[in-house]
mmCIF file of C-alpha atoms in Angstrom:
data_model
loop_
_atom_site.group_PDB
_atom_site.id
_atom_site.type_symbol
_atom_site.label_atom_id
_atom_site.label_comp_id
_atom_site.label_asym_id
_atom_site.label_seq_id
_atom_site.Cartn_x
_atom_site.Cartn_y
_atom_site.Cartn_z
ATOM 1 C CA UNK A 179 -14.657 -68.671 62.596
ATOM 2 C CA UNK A 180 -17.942 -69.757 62.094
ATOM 3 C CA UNK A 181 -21.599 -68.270 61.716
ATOM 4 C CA UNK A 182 -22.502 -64.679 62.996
ATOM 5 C CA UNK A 183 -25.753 -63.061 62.713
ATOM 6 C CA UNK A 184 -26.615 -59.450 62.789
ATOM 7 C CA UNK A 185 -30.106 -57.920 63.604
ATOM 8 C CA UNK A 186 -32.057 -54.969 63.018
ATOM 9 C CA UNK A 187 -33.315 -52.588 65.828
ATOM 10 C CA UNK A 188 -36.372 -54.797 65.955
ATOM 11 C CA UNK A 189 -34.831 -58.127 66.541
ATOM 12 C CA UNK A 190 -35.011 -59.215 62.477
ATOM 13 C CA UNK A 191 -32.498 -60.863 61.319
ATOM 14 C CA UNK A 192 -30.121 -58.748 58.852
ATOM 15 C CA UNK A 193 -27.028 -60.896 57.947
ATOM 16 C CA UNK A 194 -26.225 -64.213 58.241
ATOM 17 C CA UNK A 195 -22.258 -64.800 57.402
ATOM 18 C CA UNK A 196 -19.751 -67.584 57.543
ATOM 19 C CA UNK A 197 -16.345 -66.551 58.995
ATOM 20 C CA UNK A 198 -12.770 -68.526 58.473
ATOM 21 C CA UNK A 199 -9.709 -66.845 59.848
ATOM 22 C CA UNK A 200 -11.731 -63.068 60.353
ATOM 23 C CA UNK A 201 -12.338 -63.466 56.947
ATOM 24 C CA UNK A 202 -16.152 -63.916 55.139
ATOM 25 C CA UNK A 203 -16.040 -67.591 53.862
ATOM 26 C CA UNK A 204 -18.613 -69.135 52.982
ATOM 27 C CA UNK A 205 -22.223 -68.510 52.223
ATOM 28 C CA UNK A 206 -23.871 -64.527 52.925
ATOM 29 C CA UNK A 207 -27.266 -63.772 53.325
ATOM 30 C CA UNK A 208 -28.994 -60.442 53.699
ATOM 31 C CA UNK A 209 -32.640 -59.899 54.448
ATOM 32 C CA UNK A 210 -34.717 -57.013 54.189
ATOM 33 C CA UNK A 211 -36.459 -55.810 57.069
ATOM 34 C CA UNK A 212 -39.374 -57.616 56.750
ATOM 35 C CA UNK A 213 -37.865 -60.938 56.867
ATOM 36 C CA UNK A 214 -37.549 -61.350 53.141
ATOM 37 C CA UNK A 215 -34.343 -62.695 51.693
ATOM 38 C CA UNK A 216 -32.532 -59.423 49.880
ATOM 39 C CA UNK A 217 -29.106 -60.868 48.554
ATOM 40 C CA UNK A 218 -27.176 -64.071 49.059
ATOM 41 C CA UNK A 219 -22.935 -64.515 47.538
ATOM 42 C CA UNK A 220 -20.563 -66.948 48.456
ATOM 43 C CA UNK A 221 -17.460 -65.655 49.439
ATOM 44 C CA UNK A 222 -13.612 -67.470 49.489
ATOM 45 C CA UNK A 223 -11.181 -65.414 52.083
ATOM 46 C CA UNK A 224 -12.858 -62.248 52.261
ATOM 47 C CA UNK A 225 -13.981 -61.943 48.399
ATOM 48 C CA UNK A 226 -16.971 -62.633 46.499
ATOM 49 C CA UNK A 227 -16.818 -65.642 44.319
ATOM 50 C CA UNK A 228 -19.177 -67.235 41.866
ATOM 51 C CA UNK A 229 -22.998 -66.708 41.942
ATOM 52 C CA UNK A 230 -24.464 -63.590 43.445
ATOM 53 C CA UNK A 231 -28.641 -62.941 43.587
ATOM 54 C CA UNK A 232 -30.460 -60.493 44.489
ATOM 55 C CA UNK A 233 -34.095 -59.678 45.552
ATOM 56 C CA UNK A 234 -36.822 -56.812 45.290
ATOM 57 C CA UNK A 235 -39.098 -57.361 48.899
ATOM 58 C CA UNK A 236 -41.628 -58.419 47.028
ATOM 59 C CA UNK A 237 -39.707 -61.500 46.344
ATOM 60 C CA UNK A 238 -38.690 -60.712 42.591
ATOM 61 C CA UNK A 239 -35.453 -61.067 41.543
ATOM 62 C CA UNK A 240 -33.442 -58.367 41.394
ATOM 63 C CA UNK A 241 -30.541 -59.893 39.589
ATOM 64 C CA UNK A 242 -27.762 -62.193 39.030
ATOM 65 C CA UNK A 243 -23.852 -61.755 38.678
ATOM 66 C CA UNK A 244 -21.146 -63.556 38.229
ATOM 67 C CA UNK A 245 -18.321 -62.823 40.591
ATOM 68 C CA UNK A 246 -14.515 -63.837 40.759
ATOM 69 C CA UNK A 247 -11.970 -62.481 43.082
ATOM 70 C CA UNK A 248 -14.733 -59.628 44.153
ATOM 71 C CA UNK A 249 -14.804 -58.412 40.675
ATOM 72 C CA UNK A 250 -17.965 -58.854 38.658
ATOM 73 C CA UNK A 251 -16.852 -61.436 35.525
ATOM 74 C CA UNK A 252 -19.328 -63.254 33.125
ATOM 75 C CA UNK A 253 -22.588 -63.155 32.436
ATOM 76 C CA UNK A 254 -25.625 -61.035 34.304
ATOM 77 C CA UNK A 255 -29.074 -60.098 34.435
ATOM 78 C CA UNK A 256 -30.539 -57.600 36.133
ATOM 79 C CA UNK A 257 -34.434 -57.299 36.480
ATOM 80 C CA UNK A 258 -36.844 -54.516 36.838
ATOM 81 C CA UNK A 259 -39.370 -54.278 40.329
ATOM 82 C CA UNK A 260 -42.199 -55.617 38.203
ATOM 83 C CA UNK A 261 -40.067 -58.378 37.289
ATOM 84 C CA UNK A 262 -39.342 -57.433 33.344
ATOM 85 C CA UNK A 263 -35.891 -57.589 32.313
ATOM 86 C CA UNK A 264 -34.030 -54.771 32.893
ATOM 87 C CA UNK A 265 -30.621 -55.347 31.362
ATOM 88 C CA UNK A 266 -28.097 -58.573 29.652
ATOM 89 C CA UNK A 267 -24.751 -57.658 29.202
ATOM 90 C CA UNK A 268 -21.338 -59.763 30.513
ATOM 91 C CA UNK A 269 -18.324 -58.183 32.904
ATOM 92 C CA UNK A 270 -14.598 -59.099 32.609
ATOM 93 C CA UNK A 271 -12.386 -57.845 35.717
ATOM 94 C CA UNK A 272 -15.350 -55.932 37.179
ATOM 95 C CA UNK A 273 -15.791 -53.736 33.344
ATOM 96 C CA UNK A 274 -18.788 -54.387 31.011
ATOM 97 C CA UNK A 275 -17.019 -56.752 27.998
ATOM 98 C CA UNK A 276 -18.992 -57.441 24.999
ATOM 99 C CA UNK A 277 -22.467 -57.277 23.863
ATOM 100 C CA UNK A 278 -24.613 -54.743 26.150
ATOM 101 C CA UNK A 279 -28.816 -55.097 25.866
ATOM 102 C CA UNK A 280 -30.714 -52.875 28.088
ATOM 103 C CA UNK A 281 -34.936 -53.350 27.845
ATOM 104 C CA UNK A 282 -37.751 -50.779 28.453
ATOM 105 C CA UNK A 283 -39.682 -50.948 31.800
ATOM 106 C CA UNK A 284 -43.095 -49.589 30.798
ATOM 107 C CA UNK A 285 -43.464 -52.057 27.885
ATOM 108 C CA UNK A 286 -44.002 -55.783 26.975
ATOM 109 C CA UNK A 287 -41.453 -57.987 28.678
ATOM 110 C CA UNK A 288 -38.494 -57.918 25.796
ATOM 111 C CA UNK A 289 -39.029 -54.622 24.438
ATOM 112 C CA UNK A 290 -35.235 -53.520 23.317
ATOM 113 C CA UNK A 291 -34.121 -50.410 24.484
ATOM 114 C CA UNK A 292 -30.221 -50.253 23.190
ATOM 115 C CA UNK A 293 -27.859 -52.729 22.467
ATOM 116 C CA UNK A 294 -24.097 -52.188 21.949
ATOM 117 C CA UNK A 295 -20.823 -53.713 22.610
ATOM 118 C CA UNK A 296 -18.381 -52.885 25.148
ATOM 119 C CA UNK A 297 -14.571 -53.494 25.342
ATOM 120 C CA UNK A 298 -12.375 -53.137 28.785
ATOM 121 C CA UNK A 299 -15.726 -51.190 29.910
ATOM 122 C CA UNK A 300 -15.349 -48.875 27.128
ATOM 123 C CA UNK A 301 -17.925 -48.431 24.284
ATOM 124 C CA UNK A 302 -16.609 -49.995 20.998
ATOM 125 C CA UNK A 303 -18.526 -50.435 17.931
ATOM 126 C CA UNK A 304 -22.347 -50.167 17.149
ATOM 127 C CA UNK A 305 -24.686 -48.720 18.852
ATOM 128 C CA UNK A 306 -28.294 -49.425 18.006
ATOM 129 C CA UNK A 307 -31.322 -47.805 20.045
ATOM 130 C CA UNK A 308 -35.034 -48.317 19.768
ATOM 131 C CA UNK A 309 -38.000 -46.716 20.697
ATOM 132 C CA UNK A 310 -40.796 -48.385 22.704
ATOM 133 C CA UNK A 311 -42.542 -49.530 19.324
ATOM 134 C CA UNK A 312 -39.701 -51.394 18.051
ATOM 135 C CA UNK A 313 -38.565 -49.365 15.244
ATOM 136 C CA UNK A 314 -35.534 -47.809 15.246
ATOM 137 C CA UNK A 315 -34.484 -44.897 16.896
ATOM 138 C CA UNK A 316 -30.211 -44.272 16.809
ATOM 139 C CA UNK A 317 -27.807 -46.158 14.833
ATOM 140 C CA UNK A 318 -24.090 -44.736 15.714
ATOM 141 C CA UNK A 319 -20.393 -46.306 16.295
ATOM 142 C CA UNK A 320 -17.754 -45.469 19.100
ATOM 143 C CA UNK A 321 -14.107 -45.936 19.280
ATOM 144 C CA UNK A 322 -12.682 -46.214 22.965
ATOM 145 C CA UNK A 323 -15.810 -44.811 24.482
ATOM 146 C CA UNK A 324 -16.063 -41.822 21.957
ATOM 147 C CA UNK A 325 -18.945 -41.449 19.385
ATOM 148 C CA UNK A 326 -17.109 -41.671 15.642
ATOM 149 C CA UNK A 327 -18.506 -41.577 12.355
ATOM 150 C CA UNK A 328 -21.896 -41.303 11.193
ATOM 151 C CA UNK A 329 -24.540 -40.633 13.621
ATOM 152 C CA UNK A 330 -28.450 -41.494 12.321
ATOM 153 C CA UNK A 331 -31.866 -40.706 14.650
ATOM 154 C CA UNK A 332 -34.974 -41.934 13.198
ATOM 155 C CA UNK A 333 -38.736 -40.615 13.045
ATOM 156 C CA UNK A 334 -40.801 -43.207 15.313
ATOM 157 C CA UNK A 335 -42.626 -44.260 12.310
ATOM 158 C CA UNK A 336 -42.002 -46.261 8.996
ATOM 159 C CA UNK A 337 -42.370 -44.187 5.677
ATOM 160 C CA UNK A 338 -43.563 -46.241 2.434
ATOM 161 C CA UNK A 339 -44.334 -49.135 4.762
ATOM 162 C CA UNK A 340 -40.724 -50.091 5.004
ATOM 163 C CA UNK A 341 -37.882 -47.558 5.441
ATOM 164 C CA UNK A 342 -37.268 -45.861 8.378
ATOM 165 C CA UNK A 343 -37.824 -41.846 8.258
ATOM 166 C CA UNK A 344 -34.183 -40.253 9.332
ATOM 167 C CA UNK A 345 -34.734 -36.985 11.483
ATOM 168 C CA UNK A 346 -31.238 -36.337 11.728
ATOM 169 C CA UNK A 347 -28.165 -37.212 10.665
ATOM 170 C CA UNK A 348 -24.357 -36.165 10.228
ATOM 171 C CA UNK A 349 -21.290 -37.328 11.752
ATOM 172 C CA UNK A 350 -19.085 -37.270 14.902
ATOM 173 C CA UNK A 351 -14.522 -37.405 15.521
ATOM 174 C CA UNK A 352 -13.563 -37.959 18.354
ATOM 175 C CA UNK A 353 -17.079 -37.443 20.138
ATOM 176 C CA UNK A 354 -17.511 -33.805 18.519
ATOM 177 C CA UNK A 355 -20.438 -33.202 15.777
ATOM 178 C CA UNK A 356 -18.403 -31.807 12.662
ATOM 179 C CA UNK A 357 -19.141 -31.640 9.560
ATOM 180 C CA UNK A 358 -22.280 -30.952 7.934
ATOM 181 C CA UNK A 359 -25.806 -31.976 9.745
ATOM 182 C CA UNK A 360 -29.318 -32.388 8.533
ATOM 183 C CA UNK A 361 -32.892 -32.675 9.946
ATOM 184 C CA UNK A 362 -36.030 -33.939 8.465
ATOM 185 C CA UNK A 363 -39.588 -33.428 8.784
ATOM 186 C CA UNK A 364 -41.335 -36.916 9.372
ATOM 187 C CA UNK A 365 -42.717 -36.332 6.166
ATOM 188 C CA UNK A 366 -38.776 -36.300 4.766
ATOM 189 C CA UNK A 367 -38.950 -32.625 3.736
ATOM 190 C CA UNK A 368 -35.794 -31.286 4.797
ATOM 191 C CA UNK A 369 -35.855 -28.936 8.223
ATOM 192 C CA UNK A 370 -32.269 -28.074 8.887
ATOM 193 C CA UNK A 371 -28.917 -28.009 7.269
ATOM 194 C CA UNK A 372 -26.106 -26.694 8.253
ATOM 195 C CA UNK A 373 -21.645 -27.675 9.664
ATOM 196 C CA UNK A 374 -20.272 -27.962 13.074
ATOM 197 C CA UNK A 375 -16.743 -27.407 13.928
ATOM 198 C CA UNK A 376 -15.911 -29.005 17.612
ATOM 199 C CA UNK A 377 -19.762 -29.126 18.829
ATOM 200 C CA UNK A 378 -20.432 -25.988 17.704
ATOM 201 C CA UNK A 379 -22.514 -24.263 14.872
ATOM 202 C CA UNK A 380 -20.205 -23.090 12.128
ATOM 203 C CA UNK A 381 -20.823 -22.274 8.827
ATOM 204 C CA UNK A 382 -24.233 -21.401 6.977
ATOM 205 C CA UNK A 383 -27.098 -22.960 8.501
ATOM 206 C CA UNK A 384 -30.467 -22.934 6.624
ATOM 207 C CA UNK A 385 -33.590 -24.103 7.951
ATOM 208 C CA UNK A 386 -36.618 -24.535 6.144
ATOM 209 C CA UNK A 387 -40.919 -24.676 5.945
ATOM 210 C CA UNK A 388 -42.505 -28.104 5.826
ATOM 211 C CA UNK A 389 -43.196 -27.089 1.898
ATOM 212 C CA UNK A 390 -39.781 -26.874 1.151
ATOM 213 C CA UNK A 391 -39.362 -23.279 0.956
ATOM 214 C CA UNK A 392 -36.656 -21.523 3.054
ATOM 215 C CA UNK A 393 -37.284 -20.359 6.538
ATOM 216 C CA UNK A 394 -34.324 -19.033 7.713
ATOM 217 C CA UNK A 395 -30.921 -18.433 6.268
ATOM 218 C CA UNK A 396 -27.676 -17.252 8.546
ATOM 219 C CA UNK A 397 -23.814 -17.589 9.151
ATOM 220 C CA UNK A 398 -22.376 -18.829 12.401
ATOM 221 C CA UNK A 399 -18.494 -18.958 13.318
ATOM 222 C CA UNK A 400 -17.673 -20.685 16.735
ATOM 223 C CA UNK A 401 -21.580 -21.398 17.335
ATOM 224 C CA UNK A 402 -22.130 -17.482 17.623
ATOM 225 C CA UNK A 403 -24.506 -16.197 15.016
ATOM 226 C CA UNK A 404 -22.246 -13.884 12.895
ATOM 227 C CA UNK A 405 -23.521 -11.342 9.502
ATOM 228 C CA UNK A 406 -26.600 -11.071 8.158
ATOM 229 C CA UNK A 407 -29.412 -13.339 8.938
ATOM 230 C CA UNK A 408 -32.920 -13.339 7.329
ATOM 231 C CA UNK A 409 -35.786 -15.181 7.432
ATOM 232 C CA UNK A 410 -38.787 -16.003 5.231
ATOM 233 C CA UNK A 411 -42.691 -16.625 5.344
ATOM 234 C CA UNK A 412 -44.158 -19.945 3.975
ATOM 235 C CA UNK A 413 -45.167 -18.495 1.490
ATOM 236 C CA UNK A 414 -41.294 -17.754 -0.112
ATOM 237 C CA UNK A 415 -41.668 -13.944 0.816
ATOM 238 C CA UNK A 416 -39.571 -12.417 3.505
ATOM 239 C CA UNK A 417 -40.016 -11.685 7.025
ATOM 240 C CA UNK A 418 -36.915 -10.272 8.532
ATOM 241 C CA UNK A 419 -33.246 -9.281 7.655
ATOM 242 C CA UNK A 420 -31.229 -7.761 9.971
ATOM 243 C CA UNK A 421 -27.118 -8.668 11.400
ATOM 244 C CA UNK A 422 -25.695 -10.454 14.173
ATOM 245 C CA UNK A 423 -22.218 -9.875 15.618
ATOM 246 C CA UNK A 424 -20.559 -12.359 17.984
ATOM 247 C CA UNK A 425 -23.962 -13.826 18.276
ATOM 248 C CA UNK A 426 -25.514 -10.367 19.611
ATOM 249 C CA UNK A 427 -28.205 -8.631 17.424
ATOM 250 C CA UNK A 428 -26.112 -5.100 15.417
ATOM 251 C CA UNK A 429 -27.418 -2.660 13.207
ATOM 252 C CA UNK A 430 -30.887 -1.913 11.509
ATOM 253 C CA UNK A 431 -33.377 -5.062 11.918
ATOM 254 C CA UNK A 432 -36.528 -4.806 9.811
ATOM 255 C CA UNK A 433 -39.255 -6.818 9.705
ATOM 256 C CA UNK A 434 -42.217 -7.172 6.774
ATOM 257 C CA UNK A 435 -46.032 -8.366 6.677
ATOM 258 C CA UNK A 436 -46.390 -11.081 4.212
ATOM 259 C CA UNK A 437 -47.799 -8.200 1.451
ATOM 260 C CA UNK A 438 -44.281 -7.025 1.602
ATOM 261 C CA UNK A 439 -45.384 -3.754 3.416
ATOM 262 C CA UNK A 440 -42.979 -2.901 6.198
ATOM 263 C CA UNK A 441 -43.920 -3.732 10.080
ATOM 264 C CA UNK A 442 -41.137 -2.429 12.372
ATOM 265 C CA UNK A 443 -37.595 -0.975 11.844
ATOM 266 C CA UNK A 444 -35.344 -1.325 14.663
ATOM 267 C CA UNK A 445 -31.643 -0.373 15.419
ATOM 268 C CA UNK A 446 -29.857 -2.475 17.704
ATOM 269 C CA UNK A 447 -26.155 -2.206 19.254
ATOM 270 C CA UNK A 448 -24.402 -5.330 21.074
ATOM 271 C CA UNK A 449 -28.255 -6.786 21.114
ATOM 272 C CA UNK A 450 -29.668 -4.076 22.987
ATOM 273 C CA UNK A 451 -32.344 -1.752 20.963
ATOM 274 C CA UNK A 452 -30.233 1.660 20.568
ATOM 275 C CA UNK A 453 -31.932 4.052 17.842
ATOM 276 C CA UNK A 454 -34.487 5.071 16.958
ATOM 277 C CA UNK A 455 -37.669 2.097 16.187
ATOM 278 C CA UNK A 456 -40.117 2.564 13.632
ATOM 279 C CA UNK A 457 -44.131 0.590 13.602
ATOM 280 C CA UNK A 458 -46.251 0.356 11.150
ATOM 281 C CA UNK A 459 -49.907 -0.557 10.313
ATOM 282 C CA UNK A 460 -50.282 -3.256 6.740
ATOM 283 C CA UNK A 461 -51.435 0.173 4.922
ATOM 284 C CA UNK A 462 -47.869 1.283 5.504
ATOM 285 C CA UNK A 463 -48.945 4.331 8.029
ATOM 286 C CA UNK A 464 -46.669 4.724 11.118
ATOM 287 C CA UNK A 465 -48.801 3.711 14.040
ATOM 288 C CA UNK A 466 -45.132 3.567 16.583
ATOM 289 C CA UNK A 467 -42.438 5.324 16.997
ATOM 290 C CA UNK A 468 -39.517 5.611 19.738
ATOM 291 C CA UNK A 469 -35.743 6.306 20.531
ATOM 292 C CA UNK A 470 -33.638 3.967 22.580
ATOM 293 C CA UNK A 471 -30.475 4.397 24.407
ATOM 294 C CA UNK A 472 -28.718 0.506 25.653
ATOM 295 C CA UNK A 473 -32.197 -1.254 25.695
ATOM 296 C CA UNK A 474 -33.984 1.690 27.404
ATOM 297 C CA UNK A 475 -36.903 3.571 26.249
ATOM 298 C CA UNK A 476 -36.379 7.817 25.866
ATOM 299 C CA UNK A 477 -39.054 10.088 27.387
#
């Protein structure tokens, strides 16, 4: 029963702590080594109860919880080491319960970083995230701590003074992308398209030029590239064509300067160059040529 004090190496004082019964009870303060108060709780029989704050050594706060029983219930803040707020949010039982707000360090004091609820310390419901400059950044929902639904990321930057460029978007079950996806350009050209089947590619993808002509075109099947993929110049006109199987490079591969004159022909087996490979100059004259056995180069 009663006051005890603990010390560092140096003679500072550490802990101050009230005792009933061998049990904390009472008021407990810690210091940091400097002399600086670090934390101070009040404790009932052992377990933290009611208000608990905490310092930075420079004397900032470094938060404020809400304790019953030794669980973490209602209301807290928690700061940053150059004071800015760091995070809001509210615990039930010692799990985050309700509205979550966390804030950006580097910025102006309020800056949102995220904000979304929280159920039995599970993510439930919205999710909203920013970027430093305000505008939005990810709009998503989760069911029982799993991303559901549609899924939105935004461009950091406002198209027609207004409405919020989208840079990708498609839709989640049970935490897994499925479905089909899309990327933009910030200009709102479309970049990528293309399904997912439990986090993985599957399906045609296509991606495409900042004009809006095709860039690539292929087939995927459980996020291995599969058949015949070919891509394409800006210009519309293409580049190469060639086959994948189980996401390993098969078969002839040819590749074309924009004129449409060929510039290499290469035979490949399970990825490896195995054939022989063809070069040529944009007047069409064979400048290369050279036989491979599993990758290797022939004398």
């Amino acid at each position: 029963n009663g006051t005890l004090q603990y010390f560092y190496p140096d003679g500072t004082l550490f802990q101050e702590a009230d005792y009933r019964d061998d049990l904390l009870h009472g008021t407990v303060k810690i210091f940091h080594s400097g002399g600086q108060i670090s934390e101070r709780a009040d404790y009932e029989n052992g377990r933290k109860q009611g208000v608990v704050e905490a310092w930075f050594e420079s004397g900032i706060k470094r938060f404020t919880k809400h304790f019953v029983a030794d669980l973490e219930h209602g209301s807290q803040k928690i700061f940053y080491e150059n004071g800015k707020i760091r995070e809001v949010s509210s615990m039930a039982s010692g799990k985050y319960q309700g509205e979550f707000r966390s804030y950006y360090k580097e910025y102006e004091d309020g800056t949102l970083q995220k904000v979304c609820q929280y159920d039995k310390g599970r993510l439930e419901g919205l999710y909203l995230g920013y970027y430093p400059s305000g505008n939005l950044m990810v709009k998503c929902s989760y069911r029982d701590d799993l991303l559901e639904g549609e899924w939105i990321k935004y461009h950091d930057l406002m198209r027609d003074d207004s409405v919020p460029g989208v840079m990708e978007s498609g839709y989640y079950n049970t935490g897994k992308k499925t479905g089909t996806w899309e990327s933009f350009y910030p200009s709102g050209e479309l970049y990528t398209s293309g399904g997912y089947a439990n986090r993985k590619f599957e399906g045609e993808w296509l991606v495409y030029h900042p004009n809006g002509n095709l860039k690539q075109k292929g087939t995927f099947h459980d996020g291995k590239a599969t058949g015949e993929f070919m891509m394409y110049y800006e210009s519309g006109k293409i580049k190469n064509r060639g086959s994948y199987r189980d996401d390993q490079k098969e078969g002839d591969w040819t590749t074309w300067y924009e004129s449409g004159n060929t510039m290499t022909t290469i035979r490949f087996l399970e990825g490896l160059r195995h054939g022989r490979a063809f070069a040529y100059d944009e007047m069409g004259n064979l400048v290369e040529s050279a036989t491979y056995v599993n990758g290797e180069e022939m004398e």
